[in-house]
Amino acid sequence: MTVFTRKGSNTLKTIAAALLAVATLTGCGAANADTNKSGAASNGNVQAITDETIKATDPSKSPANANKRTDTFVATIKNAGGVFLPYFYRNAWDENLVQPIFASLVVYDKDGNPVGDLAKSWEVSSDNLTYTYHLRDNAKFSDGTPVTADDVAFTLTLENDPAYNFGLADFTEIGIQGAEDYKSGKADSISGIKVVDDHTISITTEKVNPVALTALGSYVLSKSYYGKDYQRGKLDYLQQFYDKPLGAGPYTLDKYVPGQEVRYTANPNYYGGKPKIDHLIFKVVTDDTALQSYQNGDTDTDVFTPDPDVLEQLKAFGWSNVNIRTNSYFSYSVFNAKKPYLTKAVRQALYYGLDRKQIVAAWYKGYGEVANAYAPPSNWAYTTDGVTTYDYDPAKAEQLLDQEGWKKGSDGIREKDGKKLTLTYVTKDQSDPILSIGKDQYKQIGIDLQTEVTDQNTETTRYHSGDYDLITFRTSVINDPYEAVKEFGTTDTAINPEGYDNATVRDLVKQSISSSDRDTRKPVYAKLYKELSNDPPYLLIGYVKGFNAWNDRIQGGEKFFRGTGDAAIQLAQLAIKQQ
């Protein structure tokens, strides 16, 4: 499925549960010990595989089904919930579906740097608390009305309404000055939001936060359309707009067919000019049908799981381009820190007792690397200096468990105070190798791992209710390193449901966003990753390469299929080559 990434969500696991399928595999057999036939190293080192774009060798072989679509681009999606209003969707896949419709002030480029969308420029005050955005003069919503600073002010006010509880908006952790007074009814407006003129807005925050620029500058809603019935504390009226979106993005919603597809039409009022392709379709496909749909020409693009056999098929088509790149996220299992038996020593034992290289090789088929830091290798903060890497060491695991008082019983399972060391592991992926490899390896050190495979919604519910010992997710795309660690900076269970509590970590997380200067922040993250490895909240699993494939008939794919926040901007530049 095609994934349009925007920026990290402050409900990482809600989005991650929906997007996990992008990183999962169709099988869990271990890769060859040395190399597979595509030449990918399977020794747990993704850096051994070069990011590259494999060009189509014979575009003339493009399937007839694709060629007949002279004005339509078909992307894919795993699911579509049908709520086309930013921040209010419950199905996390719908964030992908609103991105062609809505535009933001600022987004991220492929290197994680901010680039203007509706904002042509901006300034940040010397104390890094006030953000002033200058809107493009030609920015319009799809109905032709201009995008103004009043629309931005309305959007931020709506998102800080006391009735808002959807939790998918980054601004909730930024702390706009006066937002709490507005929520409590002490003020009729948010004092930190100042409309300077029609095209200029100034927003003052209460504390420094390096992700504020893009968080505050996210999707902009039309005040005249969405705000005409707005009353503080009463947001139910917005439900009437769920399937009738109005945005300033490159496309407008044409038709939503539940369970099948979402159709869009090019927006003639888009500030970047009407998109070169008149129609866009998001087609709902399953993992089982994705490759066949692409091969038949029913779809123009997809993101395939890292599998050497799939890569060979894609290359053999002749008409397909393939972009191989290291994804900007990592997979992991959450430790339920609220469980008293999951002490630091037991969590460390769970690391030592699992051969993560074998897990990564089985899961990512030679296109993955064991994760040891809470950032992808491509991120500027990434480092493993001083980090405990937890190489597979069952003897060390058993030593730690012995020290904690967990002794093996007659059945080989450890016991303490009359309780067996039985742990519940939850995943949504049937091919998760921890279900087999991990279960067996943990049994060898005296841990009874009870595994459960469930669906996305149930998995998320289990996580928030605490009904698990370990539960596996992956992060959203990480642009700023704070996005992956912010939950450890608070004991608020709304943000940190697993209950991880480490005062040193909390202090380091706060230090990591006390400045916007990367050179100042980087050594803080080095200390943070070291402390997190010593007292782990997660069982880190791996980084993975992704295969973005697209039919060569789509011109401009090199920029679009790179999985960055400016995907909607690049979408408008795509064109269909003349056959």
Coordinates of C-alpha atoms in Angstrom, one line a residue:
M1 CA 0.0 0.0 0.0
T2 CA 1.1 3.6 -0.7
V3 CA 1.8 5.6 2.5
F4 CA 1.7 9.4 2.4
T5 CA 3.7 10.5 5.5
R6 CA 3.2 13.8 7.1
K7 CA 4.9 14.2 10.4
G8 CA 5.1 12.2 13.6
S9 CA 1.9 11.9 15.6
N10 CA 1.8 12.3 19.3
T11 CA -0.3 9.1 19.4
L12 CA 2.5 7.1 17.8
K13 CA 1.0 3.7 18.5
T14 CA -2.4 4.6 17.2
I15 CA -0.9 5.4 13.8
A16 CA 1.7 2.7 14.1
A17 CA -0.9 0.0 14.6
A18 CA -2.5 1.0 11.3
L19 CA 0.7 1.3 9.4
L20 CA 2.5 -1.7 10.7
A21 CA 1.6 -3.8 7.7
V22 CA 4.0 -1.7 5.6
A23 CA 6.9 -3.1 7.6
T24 CA 5.7 -6.7 8.0
L25 CA 6.6 -9.7 5.9
T26 CA 4.6 -12.4 4.3
G27 CA 6.6 -15.2 5.9
C28 CA 8.8 -15.9 8.9
G29 CA 11.4 -18.3 7.5
A30 CA 14.9 -17.3 8.3
A31 CA 17.0 -15.8 5.6
N32 CA 20.2 -17.5 4.3
A33 CA 23.1 -17.1 6.7
D34 CA 25.3 -15.2 4.2
T35 CA 23.4 -13.6 1.3
N36 CA 20.2 -14.1 -0.5
K37 CA 19.9 -14.1 -4.3
S38 CA 19.3 -10.3 -4.5
G39 CA 22.6 -9.7 -2.8
A40 CA 21.1 -8.3 0.4
A41 CA 23.2 -9.1 3.5
S42 CA 21.2 -11.0 6.1
N43 CA 23.5 -10.5 9.0
G44 CA 21.3 -7.9 10.6
N45 CA 23.0 -4.9 9.1
V46 CA 20.7 -2.8 6.9
Q47 CA 23.6 -0.5 6.2
A48 CA 25.2 -3.2 4.0
I49 CA 22.4 -2.6 1.5
T50 CA 22.6 0.6 -0.5
D51 CA 19.6 2.8 -0.9
E52 CA 19.0 2.9 -4.6
T53 CA 16.4 3.4 -7.4
I54 CA 16.2 0.5 -9.8
K55 CA 15.0 1.9 -13.2
A56 CA 12.5 0.2 -15.4
T57 CA 14.2 -1.7 -18.2
D58 CA 11.3 -2.0 -20.7
P59 CA 8.5 0.5 -20.1
S60 CA 6.7 -0.7 -23.2
K61 CA 5.7 -3.8 -21.3
S62 CA 3.4 -1.7 -19.1
P63 CA 0.0 -3.6 -18.6
A64 CA -2.9 -2.6 -20.8
N65 CA -5.1 -2.0 -17.7
A66 CA -2.7 0.7 -16.6
N67 CA -2.1 2.2 -20.1
K68 CA -5.8 2.9 -20.7
R69 CA -5.9 5.2 -17.7
T70 CA -4.7 8.3 -19.5
D71 CA -5.8 10.8 -16.8
T72 CA -5.9 8.7 -13.6
F73 CA -3.3 7.6 -11.0
V74 CA -4.2 4.7 -8.8
A75 CA -2.4 4.4 -5.4
T76 CA -3.3 1.9 -2.7
I77 CA -4.4 1.8 0.9
K78 CA -5.0 -1.0 3.4
N79 CA -8.2 0.4 4.9
A80 CA -10.4 3.5 4.6
G81 CA -12.5 4.6 7.6
G82 CA -14.4 7.3 5.7
V83 CA -13.7 10.3 8.0
F84 CA -12.2 13.0 5.8
L85 CA -11.5 15.6 8.5
P86 CA -8.0 16.0 9.9
Y87 CA -7.5 15.1 13.6
F88 CA -11.1 13.7 13.9
Y89 CA -10.6 10.3 12.2
R90 CA -10.6 7.2 14.3
N91 CA -9.1 5.0 11.6
A92 CA -5.5 6.0 11.4
W93 CA -5.3 5.1 7.7
D94 CA -7.6 8.1 7.1
E95 CA -4.7 10.4 7.7
N96 CA -3.3 9.2 4.4
L97 CA -6.6 9.8 2.8
V98 CA -6.9 13.5 3.9
Q99 CA -3.5 14.4 2.7
P100 CA -4.4 15.0 -0.9
I101 CA -7.3 17.2 0.2
F102 CA -5.8 19.4 2.9
A103 CA -2.6 21.5 3.0
S104 CA -0.4 22.5 5.9
L105 CA 1.6 25.6 6.6
V106 CA 4.9 23.7 6.9
V107 CA 5.9 20.1 6.2
Y108 CA 9.1 18.1 6.1
D109 CA 11.3 17.3 3.1
K110 CA 13.2 14.1 2.6
D111 CA 16.0 15.2 5.0
G112 CA 13.6 16.0 7.8
N113 CA 13.9 19.8 7.2
P114 CA 10.9 22.1 7.2
V115 CA 9.6 23.3 3.9
G116 CA 6.8 25.7 3.2
D117 CA 3.4 24.5 2.0
L118 CA 0.7 27.2 2.5
A119 CA 3.3 29.3 4.3
K120 CA 5.8 31.0 1.9
S121 CA 8.0 32.0 4.8
W122 CA 8.2 32.1 8.6
E123 CA 10.2 33.6 11.5
V124 CA 11.0 32.1 14.9
S125 CA 11.8 34.5 17.8
S126 CA 15.2 34.5 19.4
D127 CA 13.7 32.8 22.5
N128 CA 12.2 30.1 20.2
L129 CA 8.7 30.7 21.7
T130 CA 7.0 32.8 19.0
Y131 CA 6.3 31.5 15.4
T132 CA 5.2 33.9 12.7
Y133 CA 3.9 32.5 9.5
H134 CA 3.4 34.4 6.2
L135 CA 0.8 32.7 4.0
R136 CA 1.1 32.5 0.2
D137 CA -0.9 35.3 -1.5
N138 CA -2.5 32.7 -3.9
A139 CA -3.4 30.1 -1.3
K140 CA -7.1 29.1 -1.7
F141 CA -9.4 26.5 -0.6
S142 CA -10.9 24.3 -3.2
D143 CA -14.1 26.4 -3.3
G144 CA -12.0 29.4 -4.4
T145 CA -12.1 31.3 -1.0
P146 CA -8.7 32.5 0.1
V147 CA -6.7 30.9 2.9
T148 CA -6.2 33.5 5.6
A149 CA -4.7 33.9 9.0
D150 CA -8.2 33.7 10.5
D151 CA -8.5 30.2 9.2
V152 CA -5.2 29.2 10.9
A153 CA -6.4 30.8 14.1
F154 CA -9.7 29.0 13.9
T155 CA -8.0 25.7 13.3
L156 CA -5.8 26.0 16.3
T157 CA -8.7 27.2 18.5
L158 CA -10.8 24.2 17.4
E159 CA -7.9 21.8 18.1
N160 CA -7.6 23.3 21.6
D161 CA -11.3 23.2 22.3
P162 CA -12.2 21.5 25.7
A163 CA -14.3 19.0 23.9
Y164 CA -11.5 17.9 21.6
N165 CA -10.3 14.4 22.8
F166 CA -9.2 12.7 19.6
G167 CA -5.5 12.8 20.4
L168 CA -4.0 12.8 16.9
A169 CA -2.8 16.4 16.8
D170 CA 0.8 17.4 17.6
F171 CA -0.2 20.8 19.0
T172 CA -1.6 19.3 22.2
E173 CA 1.9 18.9 23.6
I174 CA 3.2 22.3 22.3
G175 CA 1.3 24.5 24.8
I176 CA 0.1 27.6 23.1
Q177 CA 0.1 30.5 25.5
G178 CA -3.4 31.0 26.9
A179 CA -4.8 27.7 25.6
E180 CA -5.5 26.3 29.1
D181 CA -7.4 29.5 30.0
Y182 CA -9.6 29.1 26.9
K183 CA -10.2 25.4 27.6
S184 CA -11.3 26.2 31.2
G185 CA -13.5 29.1 30.2
K186 CA -11.4 31.8 31.9
A187 CA -10.8 33.4 28.5
D188 CA -12.9 33.7 25.3
S189 CA -9.9 33.3 23.0
I190 CA -6.4 32.0 23.1
S191 CA -4.1 34.9 23.9
G192 CA -1.0 33.3 22.2
I193 CA -2.7 33.4 18.8
K194 CA -2.4 36.8 17.1
V195 CA -3.8 37.5 13.6
V196 CA -1.5 40.2 12.3
D197 CA -3.2 40.6 8.9
D198 CA -4.9 38.4 6.4
H199 CA -1.7 36.6 5.5
T200 CA 0.3 36.8 8.7
I201 CA -0.3 35.0 12.0
S202 CA 1.9 34.9 15.1
I203 CA 1.7 32.1 17.7
T204 CA 3.4 32.2 21.1
T205 CA 4.1 29.0 23.0
E206 CA 4.8 28.5 26.7
K207 CA 7.9 26.5 26.3
V208 CA 10.6 25.7 23.7
N209 CA 9.8 22.8 21.5
P210 CA 11.7 22.1 18.3
V211 CA 8.7 20.4 16.6
A212 CA 6.5 23.3 17.2
L213 CA 7.1 24.9 13.7
T214 CA 5.5 21.9 11.9
A215 CA 3.1 21.0 14.7
L216 CA 1.5 24.4 14.8
G217 CA 1.8 24.7 11.0
S218 CA -0.2 21.5 10.3
Y219 CA -3.5 21.1 8.3
V220 CA -5.5 24.3 7.9
L221 CA -9.3 24.2 8.0
S222 CA -11.7 26.8 6.5
K223 CA -13.3 28.9 9.2
S224 CA -16.2 29.9 6.9
Y225 CA -16.9 26.3 6.1
Y226 CA -16.1 24.4 9.3
G227 CA -16.6 27.2 11.8
K228 CA -20.0 28.7 11.0
D229 CA -21.7 26.6 13.8
Y230 CA -18.8 26.5 16.2
Q231 CA -19.4 26.9 19.9
R232 CA -16.8 26.2 22.5
G233 CA -17.2 22.7 24.0
K234 CA -19.6 21.5 21.3
L235 CA -17.9 19.7 18.5
D236 CA -20.5 17.1 17.5
Y237 CA -21.7 19.4 14.7
L238 CA -18.5 18.6 12.8
Q239 CA -19.7 15.1 12.0
Q240 CA -21.8 16.5 9.2
F241 CA -18.5 17.4 7.4
Y242 CA -16.8 14.0 7.8
D243 CA -17.6 12.9 4.3
K244 CA -17.8 16.5 2.8
P245 CA -14.2 17.8 3.2
L246 CA -13.1 21.2 2.0
G247 CA -9.3 21.8 2.0
A248 CA -6.5 23.6 0.2
G249 CA -4.6 20.6 -1.1
P250 CA -4.1 19.4 -4.6
Y251 CA -7.2 17.2 -4.8
T252 CA -10.8 17.3 -3.8
L253 CA -12.9 14.3 -2.7
D254 CA -15.0 12.9 -5.5
K255 CA -16.4 9.6 -4.1
Y256 CA -15.9 7.2 -1.2
V257 CA -16.8 3.6 -1.8
P258 CA -16.5 1.8 1.6
G259 CA -14.2 -1.1 1.5
Q260 CA -13.2 -0.5 -2.2
E261 CA -11.8 2.8 -3.1
V262 CA -11.6 6.6 -2.6
R263 CA -11.8 8.8 -5.7
Y264 CA -10.4 12.4 -6.0
T265 CA -10.5 15.1 -8.6
A266 CA -7.7 17.7 -9.3
N267 CA -8.3 21.0 -7.5
P268 CA -8.1 23.9 -10.0
N269 CA -7.6 26.3 -7.2
Y270 CA -4.5 24.7 -5.7
Y271 CA -1.8 27.2 -5.1
G272 CA 0.7 25.2 -6.9
G273 CA -1.4 25.0 -10.0
K274 CA -4.0 22.3 -11.0
P275 CA -2.3 18.9 -10.7
K276 CA -1.2 17.4 -14.0
I277 CA -3.2 14.2 -13.4
D278 CA -6.9 14.9 -13.3
H279 CA -8.0 11.9 -11.2
L280 CA -6.5 10.1 -8.2
I281 CA -7.8 6.8 -6.7
F282 CA -6.9 5.1 -3.5
K283 CA -7.7 1.5 -4.1
V284 CA -8.2 -0.8 -1.1
V285 CA -6.0 -3.9 -1.4
T286 CA -4.8 -6.6 0.9
D287 CA -1.3 -7.8 1.4
D288 CA -2.3 -11.0 -0.5
T289 CA -3.6 -9.1 -3.5
A290 CA -1.2 -6.2 -3.7
L291 CA 1.4 -7.7 -6.0
Q292 CA -1.1 -9.2 -8.3
S293 CA -3.0 -6.0 -8.6
Y294 CA 0.2 -4.1 -9.4
Q295 CA 1.3 -6.7 -12.0
N296 CA -2.1 -6.6 -13.7
G297 CA -2.0 -2.9 -14.0
D298 CA -5.0 -2.3 -11.7
T299 CA -2.7 -0.1 -9.5
D300 CA 0.2 2.2 -10.5
T301 CA 2.2 2.0 -7.3
D302 CA 2.6 0.1 -4.0
V303 CA 4.9 -0.2 -1.0
F304 CA 6.0 -3.9 -0.8
T305 CA 7.4 -5.7 2.1
P306 CA 11.2 -6.3 1.9
D307 CA 11.4 -9.7 0.3
P308 CA 14.1 -10.7 -2.3
D309 CA 11.6 -12.8 -4.2
V310 CA 9.2 -9.8 -4.6
L311 CA 12.1 -7.6 -5.7
E312 CA 13.1 -10.1 -8.4
Q313 CA 9.5 -10.1 -9.6
L314 CA 9.3 -6.3 -9.7
K315 CA 12.5 -6.1 -11.6
A316 CA 11.3 -8.8 -14.1
F317 CA 8.2 -6.8 -15.0
G318 CA 10.5 -4.4 -17.0
W319 CA 8.0 -1.5 -16.6
S320 CA 8.4 -1.0 -12.9
N321 CA 10.7 1.4 -11.1
V322 CA 11.7 0.4 -7.5
N323 CA 13.0 2.7 -4.8
I324 CA 14.9 0.8 -2.1
R325 CA 15.4 2.9 1.0
T326 CA 15.8 2.7 4.8
N327 CA 12.5 3.6 6.4
S328 CA 12.5 6.4 9.0
Y329 CA 10.9 4.3 11.7
F330 CA 11.7 1.2 13.9
S331 CA 9.7 -1.7 15.2
Y332 CA 9.6 -2.6 18.9
S333 CA 7.7 -4.3 21.7
V334 CA 6.4 -2.3 24.6
F335 CA 7.1 -3.6 28.1
N336 CA 4.2 -3.0 30.4
A337 CA 6.0 -1.2 33.1
K338 CA 2.9 -1.3 35.3
K339 CA 3.5 -5.1 35.8
P340 CA 5.6 -5.4 39.0
Y341 CA 7.4 -8.5 37.8
L342 CA 8.8 -6.7 34.7
T343 CA 11.6 -5.2 36.7
K344 CA 14.6 -3.6 35.0
A345 CA 16.6 -6.8 35.4
V346 CA 13.8 -8.9 33.9
R347 CA 13.5 -6.6 30.9
Q348 CA 17.2 -6.8 30.4
A349 CA 16.9 -10.6 30.5
L350 CA 14.2 -10.4 27.9
Y351 CA 16.7 -8.6 25.7
Y352 CA 19.6 -11.1 26.3
G353 CA 17.3 -14.0 25.9
L354 CA 16.1 -13.1 22.4
D355 CA 18.3 -13.5 19.3
R356 CA 17.2 -10.3 17.7
K357 CA 19.5 -10.8 14.7
Q358 CA 17.6 -14.0 13.9
I359 CA 14.3 -12.2 14.4
V360 CA 15.2 -9.4 12.1
A361 CA 16.6 -11.8 9.5
A362 CA 13.4 -13.8 9.6
W363 CA 11.1 -10.8 9.6
Y364 CA 12.9 -8.6 7.1
K365 CA 14.5 -11.2 4.9
G366 CA 17.9 -9.6 4.7
Y367 CA 16.6 -6.1 4.4
G368 CA 16.7 -5.2 8.1
E369 CA 19.0 -4.2 10.9
V370 CA 18.7 -4.8 14.7
A371 CA 17.6 -1.5 16.3
N372 CA 19.6 -0.3 19.4
A373 CA 18.6 3.4 19.5
Y374 CA 15.3 5.1 19.6
A375 CA 15.9 6.7 16.2
P376 CA 16.4 5.4 12.7
P377 CA 20.0 5.4 11.2
S378 CA 19.0 8.2 8.8
N379 CA 18.1 10.6 11.7
W380 CA 20.6 13.3 12.7
A381 CA 20.3 12.2 16.4
Y382 CA 21.1 8.5 15.8
T383 CA 24.0 7.1 17.7
T384 CA 24.8 3.9 19.6
D385 CA 27.8 5.3 21.5
G386 CA 27.6 4.0 25.0
V387 CA 24.4 2.1 24.3
T388 CA 24.0 -1.4 25.6
T389 CA 23.4 -3.5 22.4
Y390 CA 22.2 -6.7 24.2
D391 CA 23.8 -9.3 21.9
Y392 CA 22.2 -12.7 22.2
D393 CA 23.4 -14.2 25.5
P394 CA 21.0 -16.8 27.1
A395 CA 23.5 -17.4 30.0
K396 CA 23.5 -13.7 30.9
A397 CA 19.7 -13.7 30.7
E398 CA 19.5 -16.7 33.1
Q399 CA 21.9 -15.1 35.5
L400 CA 19.7 -11.9 35.7
L401 CA 16.6 -14.0 36.2
D402 CA 18.3 -16.0 39.0
Q403 CA 19.4 -12.8 40.7
E404 CA 15.8 -11.6 40.6
G405 CA 14.7 -14.7 42.4
W406 CA 13.1 -16.5 39.5
K407 CA 14.0 -20.1 39.8
K408 CA 13.3 -22.9 37.3
G409 CA 10.7 -25.4 38.3
S410 CA 10.4 -29.0 37.4
D411 CA 8.8 -28.1 34.1
G412 CA 11.6 -25.7 33.2
I413 CA 9.5 -22.6 33.7
R414 CA 10.7 -20.1 36.3
E415 CA 8.8 -19.4 39.5
K416 CA 8.9 -16.8 42.3
D417 CA 6.6 -16.6 45.3
G418 CA 4.4 -19.3 43.8
K419 CA 3.9 -17.4 40.5
K420 CA 5.2 -18.7 37.2
L421 CA 7.0 -16.4 34.9
T422 CA 4.3 -16.4 32.2
L423 CA 4.2 -13.4 29.9
T424 CA 1.5 -12.4 27.4
Y425 CA 2.8 -11.2 24.0
V426 CA 0.4 -9.5 21.6
T427 CA 0.9 -8.8 18.0
K428 CA -1.3 -8.0 14.9
D429 CA 1.1 -9.8 12.5
Q430 CA 0.5 -13.5 11.9
S431 CA 4.0 -13.8 10.4
D432 CA 5.7 -12.2 13.5
P433 CA 8.7 -14.5 14.1
I434 CA 8.6 -13.8 17.8
L435 CA 5.5 -16.1 17.8
S436 CA 7.7 -19.0 17.0
I437 CA 11.4 -18.2 17.4
G438 CA 10.9 -15.9 20.3
K439 CA 8.6 -18.2 22.1
D440 CA 11.1 -21.1 21.8
Q441 CA 14.1 -19.0 22.9
Y442 CA 12.3 -17.7 25.9
K443 CA 11.2 -21.1 26.9
Q444 CA 14.9 -22.2 26.9
I445 CA 15.7 -19.6 29.6
G446 CA 12.6 -20.5 31.7
I447 CA 10.0 -17.9 30.4
D448 CA 6.6 -19.1 29.3
L449 CA 5.6 -16.7 26.5
Q450 CA 1.9 -16.9 25.7
T451 CA 1.4 -15.4 22.2
E452 CA -1.7 -13.8 20.8
V453 CA -2.5 -12.5 17.3
T454 CA -5.2 -9.9 17.1
D455 CA -6.5 -7.2 14.8
Q456 CA -5.4 -3.6 14.7
N457 CA -8.2 -2.1 16.8
T458 CA -8.0 -4.7 19.5
E459 CA -4.3 -4.4 19.7
T460 CA -4.6 -0.6 20.3
T461 CA -7.3 -1.2 22.9
R462 CA -5.2 -3.8 24.7
Y463 CA -2.3 -1.4 24.8
H464 CA -4.3 1.5 26.3
S465 CA -6.0 -0.8 28.8
G466 CA -2.8 -2.4 29.9
D467 CA -3.9 -5.9 29.0
Y468 CA -0.5 -7.3 27.9
D469 CA 3.1 -7.9 29.1
L470 CA 4.7 -7.2 25.7
I471 CA 2.9 -5.7 22.7
T472 CA 4.5 -5.0 19.3
F473 CA 4.2 -1.9 17.2
R474 CA 6.3 0.3 15.0
T475 CA 6.7 4.1 15.2
S476 CA 5.3 6.5 12.8
V477 CA 7.8 8.1 10.4
I478 CA 10.3 9.9 12.6
N479 CA 11.4 13.4 11.5
D480 CA 12.4 14.8 14.8
P481 CA 14.0 12.4 17.4
Y482 CA 11.6 13.8 20.1
E483 CA 8.7 12.1 18.3
A484 CA 10.0 8.7 19.3
V485 CA 10.7 9.4 23.0
K486 CA 8.3 12.1 24.1
E487 CA 6.0 9.6 26.0
F488 CA 9.0 8.9 28.4
G489 CA 9.1 12.5 29.4
T490 CA 5.9 12.4 31.4
T491 CA 4.0 10.1 33.7
D492 CA 0.7 11.2 32.2
T493 CA -1.0 7.9 31.3
A494 CA -2.8 9.6 28.3
I495 CA 0.7 10.0 26.7
N496 CA 2.5 7.2 28.5
P497 CA 0.0 4.4 28.9
E498 CA 2.6 1.7 29.7
G499 CA 3.6 3.6 32.8
Y500 CA 7.3 3.9 32.2
D501 CA 8.8 5.9 35.1
N502 CA 12.4 7.0 35.1
A503 CA 13.3 10.5 36.5
T504 CA 16.6 10.7 34.7
V505 CA 14.9 9.9 31.4
R506 CA 12.2 12.4 32.0
D507 CA 14.8 15.1 32.6
L508 CA 16.8 14.2 29.5
V509 CA 13.7 14.2 27.3
K510 CA 12.9 17.7 28.6
Q511 CA 16.5 18.8 28.0
S512 CA 16.3 17.4 24.4
I513 CA 13.6 20.0 23.5
S514 CA 15.0 22.9 25.5
S515 CA 16.8 24.2 22.4
S516 CA 16.1 24.2 18.7
D517 CA 19.8 23.9 17.9
R518 CA 20.7 20.4 16.7
D519 CA 24.3 20.6 17.9
T520 CA 23.0 21.3 21.4
R521 CA 20.4 18.6 21.3
K522 CA 22.5 15.8 19.8
P523 CA 24.6 15.0 22.9
V524 CA 21.5 15.0 25.0
Y525 CA 20.0 12.3 22.8
A526 CA 23.3 10.3 23.1
K527 CA 22.8 10.4 26.9
L528 CA 19.2 9.6 26.6
Y529 CA 19.7 6.5 24.4
K530 CA 22.3 5.2 26.8
E531 CA 19.9 5.5 29.7
L532 CA 17.0 4.0 27.8
S533 CA 19.2 1.0 26.9
N534 CA 20.1 0.5 30.6
D535 CA 16.5 0.8 31.8
P536 CA 14.5 -0.2 28.6
P537 CA 10.9 0.8 28.2
Y538 CA 10.9 -1.1 24.8
L539 CA 12.3 -4.2 23.4
L540 CA 13.8 -2.7 20.3
I541 CA 13.5 -5.0 17.3
G542 CA 14.6 -3.5 14.0
Y543 CA 15.0 -1.0 11.2
V544 CA 13.9 -2.0 7.7
K545 CA 14.3 -1.2 4.1
G546 CA 11.2 -0.5 2.1
F547 CA 10.4 -1.2 -1.6
N548 CA 8.5 1.7 -3.2
A549 CA 7.5 0.5 -6.7
W550 CA 5.7 2.5 -9.4
N551 CA 4.8 2.1 -13.0
D552 CA 7.3 4.0 -15.2
R553 CA 4.3 5.6 -17.0
I554 CA 4.0 7.9 -13.9
Q555 CA 6.5 10.7 -14.5
G556 CA 8.0 12.4 -11.4
G557 CA 7.9 9.3 -9.2
E558 CA 11.5 9.7 -8.0
K559 CA 10.6 12.6 -5.8
F560 CA 7.1 11.5 -4.9
F561 CA 7.9 7.9 -3.8
R562 CA 10.4 8.9 -1.2
G563 CA 8.0 8.8 1.7
T564 CA 8.3 12.3 3.1
G565 CA 6.0 14.9 4.5
D566 CA 5.9 16.9 1.3
A567 CA 4.3 14.0 -0.6
A568 CA 1.1 16.0 -1.4
I569 CA 3.2 18.8 -2.9
Q570 CA 5.0 16.3 -5.1
L571 CA 1.7 14.5 -5.9
A572 CA 0.6 17.6 -7.8
Q573 CA 3.7 17.4 -10.0
L574 CA 3.1 13.9 -11.2
A575 CA 2.2 13.4 -14.8
I576 CA 1.4 10.4 -17.1
K577 CA 3.8 9.8 -19.9
Q578 CA 2.4 9.6 -23.4
Q579 CA 2.5 6.0 -24.6

